[in-house]
Structure formats: structure tokens, C-alpha cells
XYZ file of C-alpha atoms in Angstrom:
306
model
C 0.022 -0.097 -0.055
C 1.421 3.589 -0.905
C 1.796 6.292 1.507
C -1.526 8.276 -0.088
C -3.448 5.077 0.091
C -2.599 4.586 4.053
C -3.546 8.426 4.694
C -6.707 7.620 2.924
C -7.447 4.392 5.074
C -7.034 6.653 8.443
C -9.225 9.238 7.099
C -11.915 6.763 6.261
C -11.611 5.001 9.797
C -11.714 8.599 11.452
C -14.914 9.482 9.891
C -16.550 6.050 10.570
C -15.421 6.244 14.362
C -16.972 9.698 14.339
C -20.042 8.450 13.217
C -19.769 5.399 16.004
C -19.140 7.103 18.609
C -22.179 9.913 18.337
C -24.350 6.879 17.888
C -23.054 5.520 21.131
C -23.789 8.941 22.735
C -27.076 9.297 21.503
C -28.241 5.876 23.131
C -28.149 7.642 26.560
C -30.390 10.530 25.011
C -34.743 9.849 25.015
C -34.901 11.751 21.679
C -32.039 14.543 21.100
C -29.464 13.601 18.105
C -26.651 15.081 16.650
C -26.605 17.772 14.114
C -24.137 17.431 11.467
C -22.721 20.650 10.432
C -19.889 20.571 7.641
C -17.422 23.156 6.765
C -14.491 24.252 4.534
C -11.324 26.120 5.151
C -10.360 28.483 2.509
C -6.781 27.389 3.133
C -7.531 23.908 2.345
C -9.338 20.954 3.654
C -12.432 21.312 5.807
C -14.619 19.195 8.524
C -17.564 17.862 9.718
C -18.722 18.732 13.407
C -21.674 17.119 15.156
C -23.390 18.430 18.333
C -25.874 17.325 20.735
C -28.013 19.220 23.289
C -30.147 17.191 24.795
C -31.511 16.217 28.713
C -28.387 14.336 29.127
C -25.673 15.577 27.487
C -25.985 19.354 27.923
C -23.567 20.032 25.258
C -21.748 17.380 23.235
C -19.348 17.561 20.315
C -17.871 15.311 17.944
C -15.630 17.135 15.421
C -13.865 15.610 12.438
C -11.400 17.795 10.528
C -9.064 17.525 7.726
C -6.982 20.710 7.069
C -4.025 21.040 4.935
C -1.541 23.899 3.589
C 1.456 25.190 2.895
C 3.582 26.121 6.417
C 2.684 23.922 9.545
C 1.531 26.025 12.234
C 3.600 27.102 15.142
C 2.184 24.529 17.619
C 2.931 21.708 15.456
C 6.350 22.834 14.701
C 7.257 24.014 17.774
C 9.709 20.767 18.507
C 9.887 20.567 15.187
C 11.529 23.665 14.199
C 13.096 22.242 10.851
C 9.522 21.430 9.562
C 8.325 25.009 10.336
C 8.133 25.786 6.680
C 7.064 22.612 5.210
C 3.418 21.794 3.758
C 1.267 19.543 6.097
C -2.083 17.343 6.345
C -3.731 17.051 9.190
C -6.674 14.877 10.356
C -8.412 13.830 13.405
C -11.265 13.364 15.686
C -12.015 15.515 18.655
C -14.679 15.108 21.339
C -15.937 16.912 24.676
C -18.935 15.992 26.179
C -20.078 18.189 28.668
C -23.398 16.236 30.737
C -26.292 18.016 32.306
C -25.820 15.622 35.707
C -22.924 17.290 37.933
C -22.454 13.497 39.064
C -21.718 12.832 35.388
C -17.687 13.562 34.445
C -17.090 15.773 31.602
C -15.113 13.513 29.033
C -12.254 14.313 26.147
C -11.177 12.336 23.312
C -8.710 13.576 20.566
C -7.164 10.903 18.081
C -5.062 12.564 15.231
C -2.589 12.273 12.224
C -0.145 14.791 11.426
C 1.862 14.487 7.936
C 4.699 17.030 7.252
C 6.202 17.216 3.664
C 9.466 18.800 3.624
C 10.642 19.983 0.609
C 12.937 17.280 -1.301
C 11.944 14.647 1.642
C 10.032 11.937 2.394
C 6.938 12.871 4.387
C 7.545 13.154 7.963
C 4.222 11.622 9.977
C 3.259 10.860 13.543
C 0.208 10.064 15.318
C -1.105 11.490 18.791
C -4.073 11.994 21.323
C -5.930 10.007 24.261
C -8.565 10.513 26.194
C -9.252 11.960 29.921
C -11.723 11.981 32.694
C -13.192 15.472 34.371
C -15.209 14.338 37.245
C -17.323 16.887 39.488
C -18.557 14.410 42.430
C -15.821 11.607 41.770
C -16.869 8.063 42.184
C -13.687 5.924 43.200
C -15.019 3.209 40.938
C -15.323 4.865 37.969
C -12.091 6.517 38.387
C -10.437 3.081 38.797
C -12.633 1.407 35.459
C -11.754 4.417 33.470
C -8.081 3.236 34.161
C -8.503 -0.082 33.812
C -9.981 0.569 30.271
C -6.940 2.736 29.557
C -4.486 0.061 30.695
C -6.396 -2.793 28.593
C -6.072 -0.186 25.281
C -2.302 -0.246 25.850
C -1.439 -4.209 26.806
C -1.684 -5.820 23.149
C 1.615 -2.942 22.542
C 3.529 -3.574 25.493
C 3.526 -3.441 29.354
C 5.494 0.126 29.287
C 2.951 1.750 27.397
C 0.029 2.445 29.425
C 2.564 3.636 32.434
C 4.075 6.260 29.707
C 1.155 7.765 28.470
C -0.733 7.493 31.965
C 2.111 9.705 33.293
C 2.116 11.918 30.270
C -1.531 12.290 30.640
C -1.118 13.291 34.189
C 1.614 16.219 33.318
C -0.101 17.397 30.246
C -3.889 17.678 31.544
C -2.516 20.148 34.464
C -2.885 23.879 34.995
C 0.334 25.096 36.345
C -1.468 28.532 37.806
C -3.765 26.546 39.794
C -1.080 24.126 40.900
C -3.686 21.354 40.325
C -4.792 18.817 37.716
C -7.545 19.188 35.299
C -9.151 15.571 36.065
C -8.039 12.079 36.960
C -6.258 11.737 33.314
C -6.133 8.927 31.447
C -3.859 8.650 28.464
C -2.111 11.266 26.439
C 0.466 10.448 23.881
C 1.954 12.485 20.926
C 4.979 12.182 18.207
C 3.939 8.442 17.652
C 5.707 7.082 14.742
C 8.835 4.579 14.083
C 11.110 6.129 16.666
C 8.633 5.843 19.623
C 8.492 2.260 20.076
C 9.693 1.112 17.026
C 6.254 0.120 15.529
C 5.747 0.864 11.871
C 2.610 3.057 10.581
C 0.196 0.480 10.632
C 1.076 -0.712 14.451
C 0.710 3.240 15.184
C -2.613 3.490 13.324
C -3.855 -0.015 15.244
C -3.040 1.895 18.346
C -5.030 4.910 17.516
C -7.830 2.491 16.929
C -7.554 1.084 20.133
C -7.694 4.624 21.839
C -10.666 5.698 19.765
C -12.697 2.565 20.877
C -11.687 2.433 24.077
C -13.193 5.731 24.896
C -16.283 4.607 24.107
C -16.018 1.326 26.283
C -14.835 3.688 29.174
C -17.358 6.410 29.112
C -20.780 5.136 28.053
C -21.110 2.894 31.114
C -20.446 5.656 33.245
C -22.842 8.030 31.653
C -25.534 5.058 32.040
C -24.508 4.440 35.578
C -24.770 8.584 37.054
C -27.186 10.162 34.146
C -30.355 9.753 36.755
C -28.930 10.542 39.887
C -30.715 13.467 41.629
C -28.847 16.607 42.370
C -29.192 19.851 43.933
C -28.636 23.440 42.737
C -25.502 23.606 45.061
C -23.865 20.987 43.267
C -24.840 22.343 39.861
C -23.208 25.227 40.799
C -20.171 23.785 42.154
C -20.075 22.096 38.638
C -20.140 25.591 37.163
C -17.291 26.569 39.012
C -14.926 23.599 38.073
C -15.998 23.884 34.477
C -13.890 27.076 34.575
C -10.895 25.358 35.217
C -11.641 23.306 32.306
C -11.932 26.766 30.212
C -8.628 27.989 31.611
C -7.015 24.774 30.192
C -8.292 24.904 27.050
C -7.777 28.368 25.985
C -3.905 28.686 27.899
C -2.487 25.334 27.463
C -4.380 22.848 24.818
C -2.430 22.261 21.981
C -5.416 21.039 20.026
C -7.069 24.551 20.427
C -3.995 26.398 19.382
C -3.130 24.343 16.450
C -7.097 25.018 15.233
C -6.530 28.675 15.708
C -3.200 28.865 14.342
C -4.491 27.049 11.142
C -7.082 29.526 10.799
C -9.566 26.569 11.142
C -13.284 27.131 12.104
C -13.778 28.848 15.164
C -16.974 27.499 16.243
C -15.905 23.741 15.607
C -12.736 24.331 17.607
C -14.225 26.018 20.568
C -16.913 23.544 20.782
C -15.087 21.923 23.621
C -16.096 25.054 26.077
C -19.112 23.904 28.308
C -22.415 26.225 27.905
C -22.514 27.435 31.884
C -19.659 28.467 33.638
C -18.997 30.696 36.693
C -15.748 32.028 38.403
C -15.444 33.589 41.457
C -12.772 35.855 43.204
C -10.741 33.667 45.480
C -13.452 31.134 45.121
C -12.892 27.773 47.146
C -15.172 24.870 48.130
C -16.031 24.683 51.975
C -13.744 22.321 53.814
C -14.023 18.954 54.653
C -16.888 18.644 52.154
C -17.854 16.527 48.821
C -16.316 19.332 46.798
C -13.108 19.473 48.679
C -12.324 16.016 48.261
C -12.287 16.769 44.694
C -9.303 18.514 44.906
C -7.621 17.322 47.646
C -8.212 13.652 46.678
C -9.457 12.817 43.495
C -7.653 15.474 41.298
C -4.499 14.461 42.755
C -1.914 11.987 40.438
C -2.186 8.565 41.494
C -2.061 4.822 40.200
C -5.862 3.766 39.975
C -5.137 0.270 38.783
């Protein structure tokens, strides 16, 4: 199979996976369904943004994009300055789900492929992505099951893969200015090519597919288990304050957001990750010795869950 055919195979999987994830998420809703919105990028490429607003998922997005151009954006070439002027292909699926019920955690997934085409050189490719969970009121059994699936995703590829990508997630989904983790992590990987583990293109692609399917396996049971739990206005308000941390991370640190904006992608699709309702309070802190305080004091600490 030539290289162009491999790229086409990845794109076909991503489009199919977008549909699969949307159908899985719709099972939680009595009647709400994703609305699909196709878009084109003037500089080259486009995508398909699927958005859901329902009784269980207050705001959910599953976005496919495939963009290309003459100059790799700074967020993608930062650690590869030699590729700064290379043309590029970038494709992926990203999803952020913000449930209405504060007992159902927010979840994020991204799986992507970058290809750079330096002048007079062979294409340089790498995969990236991962998934992470952001609870508001954490149930330890959910944290354990989340990481059990993350570990099972990695096990066929070697016993050191999960510890490496779990640690990377702990380090990446972190707000230095708050000195706290965004959630309980999961998996994060980037720069996945032959030089990382010695895997060829096909094996790296197989890992990407495992990550995508693992997200569905890990997250949908948590939604189903927690979506009908009763909650109070106070708990909903706490969720809004914690969502503020999510916004801060995505707008200040998230590589995908930065790449999308720098590559002149579609702003509405890039910012679909932001929650619909959010709060900030001056010097706001949860009351000590409460379930709200336990989140930061115990749950949002990097630890081995499995």
C-alpha cells in the first residue's frame, strides 16, 4: 500500500469512528440527536462538526477535521523547528462531552494524524491523541474502571505503554497557574511514529484505533450509571465553578485548540470544547471537609488507579 492510500485509510476510519461515537452517545438520550454541520477551510480542507444538546448531554461535540496547507503552524512545529516551512496534512476526531448532571463527569477524546512534507524529503508522519476524564463529584469505582480500560487499550502493545502514556496525561492535563490537575487523566500520547517504540505506520494506526474504541468502552457505562442520579442547585453551581478550570486549560494550554486557531480552522468547531454554563468567583474555594473539597484534595491528585 502506498503512502497516499495509508492516509486515505486513516481518514476513512476517522469518519466512521465519528459516526460510531455519536450513535453510542445518543443511546443516553430519549430523543435528542446530533446535528451535523459540514464546513470548508479557505486555505485547504474542512470538516464535519456534530453537536448534541439534550436532556443528559448538555453540550456534546464530536468533530472531524482534515486541514492542509503550505506552512505547518507553530503549535505543531514547536519541537520540530526544521519543519516550520513544510506543507502539511492534519486530520483527526476530537470530542468533548459536558453532561448536565454534575455526577456525570466531562470527558475528552482526541485522535489525530499529522503529516509534514519537507521539501525534497520523504513525508514525516506522527500520530497523537488520548482521552481523559474530568469528574465533579468523583466515584472512585468510576476512576478505577476508566483507568482499567486505558490500561487494556495499551496492553497488546507492551507493558510499558500504559505507564508512559498515563504519566504523560497526568503531566499534560495540568494547570500550573492553579497547581492542580484538570481531572483524573487517562492517556495522552504525541509524536507516535517509528522512532517512539519501533512500530511501523500500521501498528501506530492500530494503537490509535484502540484508543478511540477504548474511549467508548470506558465512558458510556459511566454515563448510564450516573445520568439519573438526583442533584441539587448547589451541586450544579459547583459544577459550573469547576468547569471554569476546564475553560482555562483549553484556552491557555491545549495544543489542539492552539493548532486549530493558528491554522485558521473553523472557530465554532475549535471552541465546541467549551461548556455552555460556567462560573468564576474571586478567591473561590469549596468549603473544607465537604464532597466538593474532596475532589481537589484527593481525587485530582496523580495516583495509580489500577
